[in-house]
PDB file of C-alpha atoms and ligand atoms in Angstrom:
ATOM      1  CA  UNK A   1      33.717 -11.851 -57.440  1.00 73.00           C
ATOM      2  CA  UNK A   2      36.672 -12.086 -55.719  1.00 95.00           C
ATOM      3  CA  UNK A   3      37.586 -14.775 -52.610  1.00 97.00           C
ATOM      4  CA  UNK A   4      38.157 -11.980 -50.326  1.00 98.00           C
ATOM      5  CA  UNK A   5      34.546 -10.560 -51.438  1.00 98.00           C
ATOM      6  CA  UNK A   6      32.580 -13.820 -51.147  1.00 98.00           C
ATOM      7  CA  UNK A   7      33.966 -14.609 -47.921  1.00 98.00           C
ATOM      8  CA  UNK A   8      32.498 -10.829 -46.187  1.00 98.00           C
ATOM      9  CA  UNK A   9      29.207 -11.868 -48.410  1.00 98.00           C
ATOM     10  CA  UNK A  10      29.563 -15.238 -46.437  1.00 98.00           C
ATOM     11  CA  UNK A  11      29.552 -13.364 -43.219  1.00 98.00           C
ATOM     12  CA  UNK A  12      26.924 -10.837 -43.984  1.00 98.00           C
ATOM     13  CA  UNK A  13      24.795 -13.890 -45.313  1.00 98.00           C
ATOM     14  CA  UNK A  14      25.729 -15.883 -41.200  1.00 98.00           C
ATOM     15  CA  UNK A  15      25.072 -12.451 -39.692  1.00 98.00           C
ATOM     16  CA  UNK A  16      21.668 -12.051 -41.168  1.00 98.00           C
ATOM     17  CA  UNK A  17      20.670 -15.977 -40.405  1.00 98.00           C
ATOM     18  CA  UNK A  18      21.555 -15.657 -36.857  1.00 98.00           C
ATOM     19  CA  UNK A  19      19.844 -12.266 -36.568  1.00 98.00           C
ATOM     20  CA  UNK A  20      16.597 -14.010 -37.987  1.00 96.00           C
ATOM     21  CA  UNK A  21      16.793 -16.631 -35.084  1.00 96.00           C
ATOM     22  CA  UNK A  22      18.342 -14.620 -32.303  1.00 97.00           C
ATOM     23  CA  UNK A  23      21.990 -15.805 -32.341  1.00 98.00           C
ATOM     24  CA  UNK A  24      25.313 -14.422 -32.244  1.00 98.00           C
ATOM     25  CA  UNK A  25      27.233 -14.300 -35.366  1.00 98.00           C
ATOM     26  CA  UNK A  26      30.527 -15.636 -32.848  1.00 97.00           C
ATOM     27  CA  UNK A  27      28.718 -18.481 -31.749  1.00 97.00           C
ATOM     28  CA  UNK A  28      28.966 -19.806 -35.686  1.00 98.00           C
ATOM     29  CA  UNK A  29      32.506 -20.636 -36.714  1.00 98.00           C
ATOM     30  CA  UNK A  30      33.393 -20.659 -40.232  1.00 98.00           C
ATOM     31  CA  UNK A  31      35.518 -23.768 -42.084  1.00 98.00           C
ATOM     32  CA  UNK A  32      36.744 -22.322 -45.828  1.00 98.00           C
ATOM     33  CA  UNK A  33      36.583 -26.091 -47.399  1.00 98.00           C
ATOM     34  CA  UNK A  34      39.556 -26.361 -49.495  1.00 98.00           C
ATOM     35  CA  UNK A  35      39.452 -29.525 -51.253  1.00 97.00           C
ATOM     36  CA  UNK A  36      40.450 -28.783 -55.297  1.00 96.00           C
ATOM     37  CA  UNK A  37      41.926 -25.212 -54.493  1.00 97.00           C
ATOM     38  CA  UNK A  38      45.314 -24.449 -54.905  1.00 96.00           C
ATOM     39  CA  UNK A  39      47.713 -22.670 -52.339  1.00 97.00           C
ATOM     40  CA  UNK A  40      47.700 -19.532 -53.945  1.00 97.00           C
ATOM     41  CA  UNK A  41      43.738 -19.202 -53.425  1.00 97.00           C
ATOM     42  CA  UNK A  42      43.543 -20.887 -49.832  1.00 98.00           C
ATOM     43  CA  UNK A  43      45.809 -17.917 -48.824  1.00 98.00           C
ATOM     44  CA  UNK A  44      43.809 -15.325 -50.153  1.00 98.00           C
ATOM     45  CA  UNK A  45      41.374 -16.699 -47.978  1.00 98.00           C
ATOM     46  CA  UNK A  46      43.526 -16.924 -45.002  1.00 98.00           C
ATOM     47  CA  UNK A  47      44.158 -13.009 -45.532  1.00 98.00           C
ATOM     48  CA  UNK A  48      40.709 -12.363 -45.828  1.00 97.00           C
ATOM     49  CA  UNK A  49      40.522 -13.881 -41.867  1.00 97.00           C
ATOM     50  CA  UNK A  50      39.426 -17.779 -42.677  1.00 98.00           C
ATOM     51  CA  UNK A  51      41.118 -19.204 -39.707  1.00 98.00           C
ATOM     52  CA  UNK A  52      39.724 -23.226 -40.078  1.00 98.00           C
ATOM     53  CA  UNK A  53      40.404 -24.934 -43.407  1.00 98.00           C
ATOM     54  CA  UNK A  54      38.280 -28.111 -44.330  1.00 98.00           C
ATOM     55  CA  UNK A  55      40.126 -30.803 -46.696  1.00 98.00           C
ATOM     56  CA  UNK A  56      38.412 -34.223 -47.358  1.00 98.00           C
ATOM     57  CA  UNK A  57      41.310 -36.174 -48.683  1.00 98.00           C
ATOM     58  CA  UNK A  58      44.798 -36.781 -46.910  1.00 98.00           C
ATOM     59  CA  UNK A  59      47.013 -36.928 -49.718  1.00 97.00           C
ATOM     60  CA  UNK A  60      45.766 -33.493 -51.599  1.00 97.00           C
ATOM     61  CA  UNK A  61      45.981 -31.783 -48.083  1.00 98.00           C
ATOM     62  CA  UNK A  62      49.308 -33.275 -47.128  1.00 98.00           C
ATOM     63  CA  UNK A  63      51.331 -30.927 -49.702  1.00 97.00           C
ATOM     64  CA  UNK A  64      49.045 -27.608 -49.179  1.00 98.00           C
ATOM     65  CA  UNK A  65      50.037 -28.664 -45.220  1.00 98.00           C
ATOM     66  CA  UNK A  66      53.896 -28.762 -45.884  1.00 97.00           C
ATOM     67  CA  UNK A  67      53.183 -24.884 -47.363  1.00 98.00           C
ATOM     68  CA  UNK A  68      50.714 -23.039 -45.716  1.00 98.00           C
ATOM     69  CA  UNK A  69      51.374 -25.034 -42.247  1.00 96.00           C
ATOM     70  CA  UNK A  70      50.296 -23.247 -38.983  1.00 94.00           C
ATOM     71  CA  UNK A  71      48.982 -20.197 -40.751  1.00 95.00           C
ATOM     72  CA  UNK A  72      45.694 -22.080 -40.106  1.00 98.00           C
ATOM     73  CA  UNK A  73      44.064 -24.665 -38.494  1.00 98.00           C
ATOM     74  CA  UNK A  74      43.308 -28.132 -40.278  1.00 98.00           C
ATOM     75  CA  UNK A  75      40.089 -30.264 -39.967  1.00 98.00           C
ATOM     76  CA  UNK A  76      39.463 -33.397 -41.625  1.00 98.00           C
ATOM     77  CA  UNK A  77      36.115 -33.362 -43.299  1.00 98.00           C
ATOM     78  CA  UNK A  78      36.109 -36.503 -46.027  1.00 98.00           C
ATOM     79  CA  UNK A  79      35.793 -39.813 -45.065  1.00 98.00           C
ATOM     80  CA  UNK A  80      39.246 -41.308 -43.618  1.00 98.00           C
ATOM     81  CA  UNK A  81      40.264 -44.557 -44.411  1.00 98.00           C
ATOM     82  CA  UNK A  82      42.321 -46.188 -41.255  1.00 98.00           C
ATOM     83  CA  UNK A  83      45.539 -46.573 -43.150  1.00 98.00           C
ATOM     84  CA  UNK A  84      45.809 -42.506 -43.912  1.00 98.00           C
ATOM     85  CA  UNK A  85      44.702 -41.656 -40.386  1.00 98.00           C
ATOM     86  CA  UNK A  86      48.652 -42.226 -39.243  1.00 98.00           C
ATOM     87  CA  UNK A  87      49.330 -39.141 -41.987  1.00 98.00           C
ATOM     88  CA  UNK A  88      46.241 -37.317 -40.783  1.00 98.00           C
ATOM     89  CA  UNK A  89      47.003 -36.759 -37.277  1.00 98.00           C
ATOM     90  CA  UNK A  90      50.295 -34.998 -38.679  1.00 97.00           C
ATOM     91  CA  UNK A  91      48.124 -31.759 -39.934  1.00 97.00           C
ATOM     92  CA  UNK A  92      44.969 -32.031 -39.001  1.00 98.00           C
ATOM     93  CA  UNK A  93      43.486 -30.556 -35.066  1.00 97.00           C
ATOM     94  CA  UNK A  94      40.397 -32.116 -35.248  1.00 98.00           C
ATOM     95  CA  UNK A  95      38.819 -34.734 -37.216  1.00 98.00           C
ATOM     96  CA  UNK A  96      34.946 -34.298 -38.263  1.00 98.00           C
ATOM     97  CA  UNK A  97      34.509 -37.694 -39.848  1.00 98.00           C
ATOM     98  CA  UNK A  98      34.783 -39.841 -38.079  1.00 98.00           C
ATOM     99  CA  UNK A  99      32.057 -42.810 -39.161  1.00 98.00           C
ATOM    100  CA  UNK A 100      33.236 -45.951 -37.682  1.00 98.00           C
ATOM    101  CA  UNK A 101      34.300 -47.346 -34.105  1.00 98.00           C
ATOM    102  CA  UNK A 102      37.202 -49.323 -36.465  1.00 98.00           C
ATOM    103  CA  UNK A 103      38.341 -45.719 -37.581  1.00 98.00           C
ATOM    104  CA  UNK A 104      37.626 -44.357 -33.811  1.00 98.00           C
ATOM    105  CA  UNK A 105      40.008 -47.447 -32.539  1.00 98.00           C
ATOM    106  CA  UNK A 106      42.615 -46.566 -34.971  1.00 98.00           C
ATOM    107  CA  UNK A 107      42.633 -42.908 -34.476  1.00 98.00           C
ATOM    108  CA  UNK A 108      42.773 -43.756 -30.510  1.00 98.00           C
ATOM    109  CA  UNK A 109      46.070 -46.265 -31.322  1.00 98.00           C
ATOM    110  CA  UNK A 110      48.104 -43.171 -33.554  1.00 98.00           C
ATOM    111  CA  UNK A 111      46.664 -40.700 -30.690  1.00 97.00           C
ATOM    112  CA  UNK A 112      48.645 -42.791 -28.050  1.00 97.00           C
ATOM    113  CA  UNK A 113      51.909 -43.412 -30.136  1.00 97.00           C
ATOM    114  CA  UNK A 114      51.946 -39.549 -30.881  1.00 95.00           C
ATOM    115  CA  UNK A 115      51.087 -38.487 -26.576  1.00 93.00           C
ATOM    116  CA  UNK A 116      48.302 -36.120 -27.860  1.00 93.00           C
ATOM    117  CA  UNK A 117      44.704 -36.378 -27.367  1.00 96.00           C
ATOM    118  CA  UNK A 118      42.419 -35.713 -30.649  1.00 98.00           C
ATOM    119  CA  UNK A 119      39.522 -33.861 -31.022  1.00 98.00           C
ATOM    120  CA  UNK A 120      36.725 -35.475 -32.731  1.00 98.00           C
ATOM    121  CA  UNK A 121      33.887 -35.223 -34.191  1.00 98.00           C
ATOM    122  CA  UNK A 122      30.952 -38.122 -35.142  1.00 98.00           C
ATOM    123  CA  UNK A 123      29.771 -37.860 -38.659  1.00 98.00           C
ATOM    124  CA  UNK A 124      25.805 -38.804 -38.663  1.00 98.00           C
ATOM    125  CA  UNK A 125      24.133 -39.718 -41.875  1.00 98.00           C
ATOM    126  CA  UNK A 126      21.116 -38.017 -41.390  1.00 98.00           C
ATOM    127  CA  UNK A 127      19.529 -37.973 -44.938  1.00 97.00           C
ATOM    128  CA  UNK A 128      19.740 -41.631 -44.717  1.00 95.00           C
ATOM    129  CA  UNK A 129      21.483 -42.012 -48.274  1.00 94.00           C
ATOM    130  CA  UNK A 130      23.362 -45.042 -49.444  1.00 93.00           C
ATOM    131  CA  UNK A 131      26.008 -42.987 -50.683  1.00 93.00           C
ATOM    132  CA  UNK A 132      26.885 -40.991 -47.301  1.00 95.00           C
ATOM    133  CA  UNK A 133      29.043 -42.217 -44.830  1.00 97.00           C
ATOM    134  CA  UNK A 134      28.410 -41.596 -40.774  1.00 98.00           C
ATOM    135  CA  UNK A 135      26.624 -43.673 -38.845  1.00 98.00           C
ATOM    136  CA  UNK A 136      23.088 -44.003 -38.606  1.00 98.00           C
ATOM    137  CA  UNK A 137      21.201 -41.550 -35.836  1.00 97.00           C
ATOM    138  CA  UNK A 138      20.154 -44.786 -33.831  1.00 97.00           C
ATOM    139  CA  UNK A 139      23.155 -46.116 -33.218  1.00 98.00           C
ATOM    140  CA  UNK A 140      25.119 -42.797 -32.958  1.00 98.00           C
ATOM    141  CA  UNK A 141      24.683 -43.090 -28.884  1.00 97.00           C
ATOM    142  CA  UNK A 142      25.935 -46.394 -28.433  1.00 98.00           C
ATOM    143  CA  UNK A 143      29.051 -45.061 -31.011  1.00 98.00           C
ATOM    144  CA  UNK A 144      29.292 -41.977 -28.786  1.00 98.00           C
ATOM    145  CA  UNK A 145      29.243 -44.385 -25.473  1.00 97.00           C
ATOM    146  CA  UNK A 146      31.957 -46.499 -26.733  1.00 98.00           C
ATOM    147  CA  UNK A 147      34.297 -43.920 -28.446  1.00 98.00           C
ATOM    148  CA  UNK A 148      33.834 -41.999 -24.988  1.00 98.00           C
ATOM    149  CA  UNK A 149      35.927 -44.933 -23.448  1.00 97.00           C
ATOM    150  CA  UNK A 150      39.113 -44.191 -25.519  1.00 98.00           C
ATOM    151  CA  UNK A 151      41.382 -42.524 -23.864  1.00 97.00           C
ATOM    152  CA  UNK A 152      42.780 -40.395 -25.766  1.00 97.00           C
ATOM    153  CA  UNK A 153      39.953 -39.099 -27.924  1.00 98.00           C
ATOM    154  CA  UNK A 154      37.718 -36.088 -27.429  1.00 97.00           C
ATOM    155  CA  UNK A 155      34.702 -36.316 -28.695  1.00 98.00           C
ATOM    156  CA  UNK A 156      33.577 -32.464 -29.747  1.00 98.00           C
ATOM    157  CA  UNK A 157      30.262 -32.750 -31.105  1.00 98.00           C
ATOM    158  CA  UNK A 158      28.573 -34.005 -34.065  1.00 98.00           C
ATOM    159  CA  UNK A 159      28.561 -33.246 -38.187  1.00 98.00           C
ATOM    160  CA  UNK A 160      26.676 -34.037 -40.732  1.00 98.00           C
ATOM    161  CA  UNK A 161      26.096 -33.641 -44.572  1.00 98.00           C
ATOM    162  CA  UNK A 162      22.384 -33.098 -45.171  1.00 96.00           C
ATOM    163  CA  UNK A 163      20.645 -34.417 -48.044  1.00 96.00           C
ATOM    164  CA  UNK A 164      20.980 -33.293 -51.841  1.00 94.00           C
ATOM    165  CA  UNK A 165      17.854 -31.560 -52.564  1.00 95.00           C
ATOM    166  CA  UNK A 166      17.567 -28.551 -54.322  1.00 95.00           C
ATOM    167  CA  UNK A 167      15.351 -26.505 -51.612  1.00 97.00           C
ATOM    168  CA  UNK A 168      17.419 -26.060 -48.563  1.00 97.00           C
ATOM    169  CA  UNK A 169      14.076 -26.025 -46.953  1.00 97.00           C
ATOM    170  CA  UNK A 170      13.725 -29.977 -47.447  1.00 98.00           C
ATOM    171  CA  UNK A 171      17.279 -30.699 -46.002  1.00 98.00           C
ATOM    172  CA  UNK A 172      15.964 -29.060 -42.314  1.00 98.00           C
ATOM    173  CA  UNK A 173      14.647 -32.228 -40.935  1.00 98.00           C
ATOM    174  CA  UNK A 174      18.642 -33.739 -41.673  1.00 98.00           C
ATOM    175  CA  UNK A 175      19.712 -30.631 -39.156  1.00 98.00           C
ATOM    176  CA  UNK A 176      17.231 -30.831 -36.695  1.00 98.00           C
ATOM    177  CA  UNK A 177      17.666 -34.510 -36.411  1.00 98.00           C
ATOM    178  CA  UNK A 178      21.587 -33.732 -35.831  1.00 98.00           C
ATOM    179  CA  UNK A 179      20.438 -31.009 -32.938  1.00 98.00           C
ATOM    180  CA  UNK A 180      18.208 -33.310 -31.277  1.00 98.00           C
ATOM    181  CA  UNK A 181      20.310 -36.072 -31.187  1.00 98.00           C
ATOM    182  CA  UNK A 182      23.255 -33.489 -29.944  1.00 98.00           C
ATOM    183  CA  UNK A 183      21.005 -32.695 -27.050  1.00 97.00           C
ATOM    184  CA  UNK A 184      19.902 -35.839 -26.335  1.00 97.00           C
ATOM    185  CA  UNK A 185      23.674 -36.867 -25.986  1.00 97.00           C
ATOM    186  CA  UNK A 186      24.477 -33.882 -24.073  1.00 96.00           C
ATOM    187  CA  UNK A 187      21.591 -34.465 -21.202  1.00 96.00           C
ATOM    188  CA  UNK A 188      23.007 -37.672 -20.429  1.00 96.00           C
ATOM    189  CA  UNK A 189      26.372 -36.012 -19.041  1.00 95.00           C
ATOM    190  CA  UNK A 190      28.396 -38.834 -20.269  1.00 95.00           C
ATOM    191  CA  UNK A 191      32.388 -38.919 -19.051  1.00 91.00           C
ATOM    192  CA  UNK A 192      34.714 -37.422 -21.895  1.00 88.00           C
ATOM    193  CA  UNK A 193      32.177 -36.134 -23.773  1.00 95.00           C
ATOM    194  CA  UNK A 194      31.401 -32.652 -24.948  1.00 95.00           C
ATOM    195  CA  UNK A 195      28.679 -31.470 -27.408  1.00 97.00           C
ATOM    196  CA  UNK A 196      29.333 -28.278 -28.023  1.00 97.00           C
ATOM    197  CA  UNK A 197      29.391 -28.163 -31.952  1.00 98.00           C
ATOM    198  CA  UNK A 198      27.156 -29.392 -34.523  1.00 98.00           C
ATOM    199  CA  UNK A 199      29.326 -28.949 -37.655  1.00 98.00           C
ATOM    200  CA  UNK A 200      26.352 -28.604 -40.409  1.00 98.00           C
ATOM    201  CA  UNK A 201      25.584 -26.869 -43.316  1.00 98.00           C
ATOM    202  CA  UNK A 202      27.758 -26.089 -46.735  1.00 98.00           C
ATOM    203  CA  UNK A 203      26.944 -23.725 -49.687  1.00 98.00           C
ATOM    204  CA  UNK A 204      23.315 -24.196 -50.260  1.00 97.00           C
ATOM    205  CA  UNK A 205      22.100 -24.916 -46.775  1.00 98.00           C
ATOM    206  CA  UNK A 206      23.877 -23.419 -44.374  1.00 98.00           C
ATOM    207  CA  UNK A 207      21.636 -20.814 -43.180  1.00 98.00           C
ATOM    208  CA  UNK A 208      18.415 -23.627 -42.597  1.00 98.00           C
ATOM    209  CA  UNK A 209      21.596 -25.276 -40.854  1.00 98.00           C
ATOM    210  CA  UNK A 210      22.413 -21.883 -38.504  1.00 98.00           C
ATOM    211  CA  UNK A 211      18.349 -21.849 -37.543  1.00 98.00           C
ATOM    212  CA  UNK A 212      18.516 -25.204 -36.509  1.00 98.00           C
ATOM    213  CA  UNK A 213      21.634 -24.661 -34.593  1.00 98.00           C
ATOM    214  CA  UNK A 214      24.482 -25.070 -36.560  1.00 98.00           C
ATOM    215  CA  UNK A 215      27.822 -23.684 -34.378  1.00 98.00           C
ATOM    216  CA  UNK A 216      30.160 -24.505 -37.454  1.00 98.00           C
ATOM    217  CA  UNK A 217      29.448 -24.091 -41.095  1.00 98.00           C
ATOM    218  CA  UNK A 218      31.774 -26.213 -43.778  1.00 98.00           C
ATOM    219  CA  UNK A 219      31.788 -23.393 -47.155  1.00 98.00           C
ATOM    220  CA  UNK A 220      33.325 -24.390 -50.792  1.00 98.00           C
ATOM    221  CA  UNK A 221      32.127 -22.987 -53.806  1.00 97.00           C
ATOM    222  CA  UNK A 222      30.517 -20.194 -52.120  1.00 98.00           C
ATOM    223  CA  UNK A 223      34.124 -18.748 -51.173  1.00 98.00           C
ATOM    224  CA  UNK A 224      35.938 -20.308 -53.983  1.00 97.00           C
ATOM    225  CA  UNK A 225      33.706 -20.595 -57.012  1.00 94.00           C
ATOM    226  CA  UNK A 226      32.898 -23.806 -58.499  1.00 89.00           C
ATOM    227  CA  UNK A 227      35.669 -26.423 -58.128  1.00 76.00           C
ATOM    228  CA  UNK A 228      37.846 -27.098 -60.819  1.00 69.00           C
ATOM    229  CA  UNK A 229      37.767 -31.032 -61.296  1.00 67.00           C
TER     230      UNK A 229
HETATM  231  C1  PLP B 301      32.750 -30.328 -50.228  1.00 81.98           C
HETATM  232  C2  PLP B 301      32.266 -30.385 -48.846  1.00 81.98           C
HETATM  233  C3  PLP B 301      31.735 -29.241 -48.218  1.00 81.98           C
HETATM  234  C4  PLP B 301      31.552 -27.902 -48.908  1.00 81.98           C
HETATM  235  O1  PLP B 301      30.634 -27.997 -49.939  1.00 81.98           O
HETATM  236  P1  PLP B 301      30.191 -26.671 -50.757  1.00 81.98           P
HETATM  237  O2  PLP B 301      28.889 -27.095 -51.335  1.00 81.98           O
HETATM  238  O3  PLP B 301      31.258 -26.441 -51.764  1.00 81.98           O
HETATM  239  O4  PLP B 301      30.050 -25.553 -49.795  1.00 81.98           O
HETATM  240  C5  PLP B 301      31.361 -29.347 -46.878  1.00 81.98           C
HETATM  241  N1  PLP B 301      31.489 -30.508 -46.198  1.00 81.98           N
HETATM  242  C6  PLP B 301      31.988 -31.622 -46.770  1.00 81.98           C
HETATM  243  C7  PLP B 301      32.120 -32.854 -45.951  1.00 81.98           C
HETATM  244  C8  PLP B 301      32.388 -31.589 -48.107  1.00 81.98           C
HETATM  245  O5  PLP B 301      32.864 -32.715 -48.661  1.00 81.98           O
END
C-alpha cells in the first residue's frame, strides 16, 4: 500500500464513522503524525492533501521544519519539556500537549518575547495510566481557569491519548470522558477560552474517537506503515 493510498483509505474509513453517527466528514480534521518518517515520505503525504503534521519531539521535527517549512502546518503532539518550548514556538502553530501550568507559564513567557499569541491545547490523561502525561480530568478545570489568565495563550480545546487496549471498544469511556469534560468547560463561558476541538483518536481508535466526538484525529502507522525505530 502506498502513503497516498492509505491516506484516501483513511478518509473513506472518517467518512464512513461520521456517516454512522450523523457527522460531517469536514467537521473532523486530519493530523498525518510524523514522528520516525523521513522527508521524502511526509511529502508524499503532503501531495496526497495532509495539510496538519503531528511531531512529538522538537529536535527530530526541527530539521524536517528547516525542509518542508510552510508547505504545512506544525502541531506539537509529544510531551514538551520547558527548555525546548523556546525552539518549539519557531515551527510549530499550535501546541496539543500541553500537561503542566509550569509548561503553560513558560510557553506564555516565549509567547510574549516572540509578540504572537499561541494556540493551545490541554492534554488530559484520561486512561488514568502512570505512564501518560496530561493532567488528570479533575483538575483539568482549575488548569483551564488558570492557563485562561495568560495572556497570550489560546486555549483551543482539549486532547487526549486513550488507553492501550486492544478493543477500541474499551478505550470509549477515555473519549467520552474528554467530550464531557469539553462541554462542561465550554458551558461555563470562561474569558479566553474556546473548546472547539477535542484532538482524540490515532490508528486503532479513531473511529470510537469520531462517535464520541472527536473534531481532530492524530494518524501514524495507518498512513505510514509501522515506524521504523
Ligand atoms: C504516535 C502518536 C500518535 C499516532 O499513533 P498511531 O498509532 O501511529 O496512529 C498520535 N498521537 C500521539 C500523541 C502520538 O504520540
Amino acid at each position: 500500500m502506498s502513503i497516498t493510498e492509505n491516506i484516501e483509505r483513511v478518509r473513506a474509513r472518517i467518512a464512513a464513522a461520521c456517516q454512522r453517527c450523523g457527522r460531517h466528514p469536514n467537521d473532523i480534521q486530519l493530523v498525518a503524525v510524523t514522528k520516525n518518517i523521513d522527508v521524502a515520505h511526509i511529502r508524499t503525504a503532503i501531495r496526497a492533501g495532509v495539510q496538519i503534521l503531528g511531531e512529538n519531539r522538537v529536535q527530530e521535527a526541527m530539521p524536517k521544519f528547516e525542509e518542508i517549512g510552510a508547505e504545512a502546518r506544525w502541531h506539537m503532539i509529544g510531551h514538551l519539556q520547558r527548555n525546548k518550548v523556546k525552539q518549539a514556538l519557531q515551527f510549530a502553530e499550535m501546541i496539543q500537549s500541553v500537561d503542566s501550568l509550569r509548561l503553560a507559564r513558560e510557553i506564555q513567557k516565549q509567547a510574549e518575547k516572540l509578540t504572537r499569541p499561541v494556540d493551545i491545547l490541554l492534554e488530559v490523561n484520561t486512561s488514568g495510566e502512570e505512564s501518560k502525561f496530561g493532567f488528570p480530568p479533575e483538575e483539568t478545570l482549575g488548569a483551564v481557569q488558570e492557563i485562561s489568565a495568560l495572556p497570550d495563550l489560546n486555549i483551543k480545546g482539549l486532547m487526549t491519548i486513550g488507553a492501550f487496549l486492544p478493543d477500541p471498544e474499551d478505550v470509549r469511556p477515555c473519549f467520552r470522558r474528554l467530550r464531557e469534560l469539553k462541554e462542561k468547560i465550554d458551558n461555563l463561558q470562561i474569558d479566553n477560552v474556546g473548546m472547539s476541538i477535542l484532538s482524540m483518536g490515532m490508528t486503532d481508535d479513531f473511529e470510537v474517537a469520531i462517535e464520541e466526538g472527536a473534531t481532530m484525529v492524530r494518524i501514524g502507522r495507518l498512513i505510514f506503515g509501522e515506524r521504523p525505530e
